[in-house]
Coordinates of C-alpha atoms in Angstrom, one line a residue:
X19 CA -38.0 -51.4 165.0
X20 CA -36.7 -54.6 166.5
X21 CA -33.2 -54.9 167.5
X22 CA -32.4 -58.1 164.8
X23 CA -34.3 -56.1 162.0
X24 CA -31.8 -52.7 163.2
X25 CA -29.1 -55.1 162.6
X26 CA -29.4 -56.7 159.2
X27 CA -28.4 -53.3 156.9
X28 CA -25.4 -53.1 159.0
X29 CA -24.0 -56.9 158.5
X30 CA -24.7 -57.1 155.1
X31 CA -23.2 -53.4 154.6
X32 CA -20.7 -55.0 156.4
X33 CA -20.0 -57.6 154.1
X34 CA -19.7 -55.5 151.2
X35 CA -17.5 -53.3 151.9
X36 CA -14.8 -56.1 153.7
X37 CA -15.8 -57.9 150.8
X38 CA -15.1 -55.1 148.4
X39 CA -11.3 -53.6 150.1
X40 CA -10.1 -57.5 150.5
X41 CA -10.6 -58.1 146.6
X42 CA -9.1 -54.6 145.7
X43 CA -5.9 -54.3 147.8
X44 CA -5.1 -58.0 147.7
X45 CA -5.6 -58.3 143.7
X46 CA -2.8 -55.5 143.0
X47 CA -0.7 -56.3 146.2
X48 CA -0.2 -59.8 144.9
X49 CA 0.9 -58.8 141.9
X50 CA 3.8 -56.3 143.8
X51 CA 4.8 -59.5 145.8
X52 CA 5.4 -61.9 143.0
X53 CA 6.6 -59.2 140.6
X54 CA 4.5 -59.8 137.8
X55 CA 3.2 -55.9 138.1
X56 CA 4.7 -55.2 134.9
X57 CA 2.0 -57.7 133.3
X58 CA -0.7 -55.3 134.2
X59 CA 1.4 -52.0 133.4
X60 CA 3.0 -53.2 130.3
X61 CA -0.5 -53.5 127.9
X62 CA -1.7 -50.2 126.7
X63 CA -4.2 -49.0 129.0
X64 CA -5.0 -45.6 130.6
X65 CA -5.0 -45.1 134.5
X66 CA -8.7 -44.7 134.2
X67 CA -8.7 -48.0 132.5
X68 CA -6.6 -49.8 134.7
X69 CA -8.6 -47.7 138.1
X70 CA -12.0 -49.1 136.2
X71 CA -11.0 -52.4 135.6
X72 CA -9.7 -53.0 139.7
X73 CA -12.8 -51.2 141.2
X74 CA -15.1 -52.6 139.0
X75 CA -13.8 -56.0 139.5
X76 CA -13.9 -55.6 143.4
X77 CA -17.6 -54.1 143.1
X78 CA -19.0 -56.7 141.5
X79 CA -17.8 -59.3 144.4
X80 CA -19.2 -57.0 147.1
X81 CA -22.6 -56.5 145.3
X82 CA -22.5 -60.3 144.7
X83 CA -21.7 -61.0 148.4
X84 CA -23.7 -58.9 149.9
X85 CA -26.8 -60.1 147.7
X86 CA -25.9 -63.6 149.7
X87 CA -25.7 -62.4 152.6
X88 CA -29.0 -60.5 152.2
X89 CA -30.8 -64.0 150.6
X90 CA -29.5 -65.8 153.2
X91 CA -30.0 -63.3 156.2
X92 CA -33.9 -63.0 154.6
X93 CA -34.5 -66.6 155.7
X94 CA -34.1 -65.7 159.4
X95 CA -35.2 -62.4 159.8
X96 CA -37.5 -61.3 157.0
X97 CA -37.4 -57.0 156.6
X98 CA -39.1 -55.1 154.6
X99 CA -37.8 -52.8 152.1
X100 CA -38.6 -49.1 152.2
X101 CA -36.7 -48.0 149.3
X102 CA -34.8 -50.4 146.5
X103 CA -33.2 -46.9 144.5
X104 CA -31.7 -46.1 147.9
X105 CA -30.4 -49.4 149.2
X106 CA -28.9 -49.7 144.9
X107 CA -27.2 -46.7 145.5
X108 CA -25.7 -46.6 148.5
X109 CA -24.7 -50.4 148.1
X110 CA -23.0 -48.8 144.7
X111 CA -21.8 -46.0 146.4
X112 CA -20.2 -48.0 149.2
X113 CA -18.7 -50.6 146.8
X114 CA -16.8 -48.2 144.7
X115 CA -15.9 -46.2 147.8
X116 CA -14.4 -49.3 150.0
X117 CA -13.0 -50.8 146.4
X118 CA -11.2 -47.7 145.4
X119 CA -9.8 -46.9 149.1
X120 CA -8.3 -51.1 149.0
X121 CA -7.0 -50.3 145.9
X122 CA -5.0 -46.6 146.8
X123 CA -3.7 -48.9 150.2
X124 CA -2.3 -51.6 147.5
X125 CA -0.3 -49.1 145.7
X126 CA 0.6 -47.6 149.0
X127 CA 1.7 -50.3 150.7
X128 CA 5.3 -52.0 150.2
X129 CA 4.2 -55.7 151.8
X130 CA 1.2 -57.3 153.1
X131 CA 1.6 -56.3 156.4
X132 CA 0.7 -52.5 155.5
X133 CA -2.4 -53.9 153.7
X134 CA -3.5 -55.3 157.1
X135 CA -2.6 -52.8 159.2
X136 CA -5.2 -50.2 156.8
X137 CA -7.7 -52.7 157.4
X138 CA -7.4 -53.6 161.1
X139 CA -6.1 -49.9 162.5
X140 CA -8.9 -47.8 160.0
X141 CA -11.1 -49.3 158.3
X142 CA -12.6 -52.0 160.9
X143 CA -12.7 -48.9 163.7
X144 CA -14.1 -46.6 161.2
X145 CA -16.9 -49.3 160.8
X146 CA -17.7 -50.5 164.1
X147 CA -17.8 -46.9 165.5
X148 CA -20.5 -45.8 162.8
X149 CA -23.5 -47.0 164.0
X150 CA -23.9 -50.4 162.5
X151 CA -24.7 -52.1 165.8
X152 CA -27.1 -49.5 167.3
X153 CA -28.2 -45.8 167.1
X154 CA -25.9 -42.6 167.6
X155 CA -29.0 -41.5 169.2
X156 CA -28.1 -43.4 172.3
X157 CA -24.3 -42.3 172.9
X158 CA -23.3 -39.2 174.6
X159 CA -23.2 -36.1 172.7
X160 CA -19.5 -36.2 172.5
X161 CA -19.6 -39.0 170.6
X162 CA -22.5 -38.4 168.5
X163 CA -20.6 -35.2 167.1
X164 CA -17.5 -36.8 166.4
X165 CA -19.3 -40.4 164.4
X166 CA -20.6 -37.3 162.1
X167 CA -16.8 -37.1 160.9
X168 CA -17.2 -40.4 159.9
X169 CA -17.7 -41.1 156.1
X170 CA -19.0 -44.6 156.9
X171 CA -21.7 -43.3 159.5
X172 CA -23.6 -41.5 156.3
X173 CA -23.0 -45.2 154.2
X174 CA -24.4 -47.2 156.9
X175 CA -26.9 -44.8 157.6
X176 CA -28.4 -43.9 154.5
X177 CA -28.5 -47.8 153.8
X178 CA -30.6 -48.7 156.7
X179 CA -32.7 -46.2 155.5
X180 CA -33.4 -47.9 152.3
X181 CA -34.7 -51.0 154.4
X182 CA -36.4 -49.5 157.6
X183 CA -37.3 -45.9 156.6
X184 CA -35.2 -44.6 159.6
X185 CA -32.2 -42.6 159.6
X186 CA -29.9 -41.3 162.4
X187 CA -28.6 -38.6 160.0
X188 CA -29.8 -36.5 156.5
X189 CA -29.7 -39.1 153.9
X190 CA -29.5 -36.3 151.4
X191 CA -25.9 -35.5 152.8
X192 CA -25.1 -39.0 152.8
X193 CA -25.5 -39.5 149.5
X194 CA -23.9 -35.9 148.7
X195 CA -20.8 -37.1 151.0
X196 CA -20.4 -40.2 149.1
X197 CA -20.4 -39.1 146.3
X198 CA -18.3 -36.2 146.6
X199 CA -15.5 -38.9 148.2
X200 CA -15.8 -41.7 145.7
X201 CA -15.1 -38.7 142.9
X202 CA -12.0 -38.1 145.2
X203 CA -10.6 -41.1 145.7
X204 CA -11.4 -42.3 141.8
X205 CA -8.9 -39.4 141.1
X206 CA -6.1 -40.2 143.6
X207 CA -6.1 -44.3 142.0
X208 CA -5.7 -42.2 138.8
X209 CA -3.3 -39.7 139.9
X210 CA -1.3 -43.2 141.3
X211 CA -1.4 -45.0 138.0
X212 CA -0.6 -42.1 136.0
X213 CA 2.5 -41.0 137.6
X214 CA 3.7 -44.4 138.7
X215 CA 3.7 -44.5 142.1
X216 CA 5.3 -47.8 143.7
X217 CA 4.4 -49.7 140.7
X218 CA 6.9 -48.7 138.3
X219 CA 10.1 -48.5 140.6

């Protein structure tokens, strides 16, 4: 596999989920800055209307993005695709997990500031240390063990897969780890809206 075809997954995952926690955390924290929160909790919707409407919202723009970035990447460095169900569901997967994780830091966070500080301190090591610019095969064993603690290894992974047919780890666990931590976090946004948290004080 050449090195620029290795690459392409990776950016355009890449794209996605930036794409996806940007939309997410800065839709809601922009509506704690200028106080027109109340807007949005006033109208008689659930928390699982109010967690679908964000998230889903946010996916869309990363799918939509990262569908650019593939088109445009595709004009450069044509790849072949192993497996479209794959690369739909982990791009899915990924949105709703990077989407739902922007939107649990917006209710979190008091100013913009904190927003940044998730993104810079967490989420951008969490993604540069998971493989998306080469293989875990080729670090030390040290750090091969502890990238398999990282939730956005088995994303990254399991999405190259779809293209190249190669995987550094079990795409079966991937998909089970995703999965198991998007149902997690979908119930922490509702847990948030239901009881209030930094929204309605």
């Amino acid at each position: 596999i050449s090195f620029s075809n290795f690459l392409v997954p990776g950016l355009i995952l890449m794209a996605l989920m930036n794409s996806c926690f940007a939309n997410a955390s800065f839709s809601l924290m922009f509506e704690k800055m200028i106080r027109c929160i109340v807007d949005t909790l006033m109208p008689p919707l659930s928390p699982g209307e109010l967690t679908i409407g964000y998230v889903f919202a946010s996916t869309t723009r990363g799918l939509l993005v990262a569908l650019m970035v593939g088109v445009s990447i595709q004009i450069f460095v044509p790849v072949n695709i192993h497996s479209w169900p794959l690369i739909i569901f982990y791009a899915i997967g990924a949105a709703l997990f990077m989407s739902l994780l922007g939107l649990i830091t917006a209710i979190w966070a008091d100013k913009i500031d904190h927003v940044a500080s998730i993104n810079n301190f967490v989420i951008l090591p969490f993604t540069f240390l998971s493989g998306t610019f080469y293989s875990i095969r080729h670090l030390p064993e040290v750090f091969q063990t502890v990238i398999i603690f990282n939730p956005v290894f088995y994303i990254i992974d399991g999405f190259r897969f779809g293209f190249l047919g190669y995987a550094d780890g079990s795409p079966t666990v991937g998909a089970l780890i995703i999965i198991i931590f998007d149902i997690a976090l979908w119930l922490v946004c509702l847990y948030l809206f239901r009881s209030g948290y930094k929204l309605k004080s």
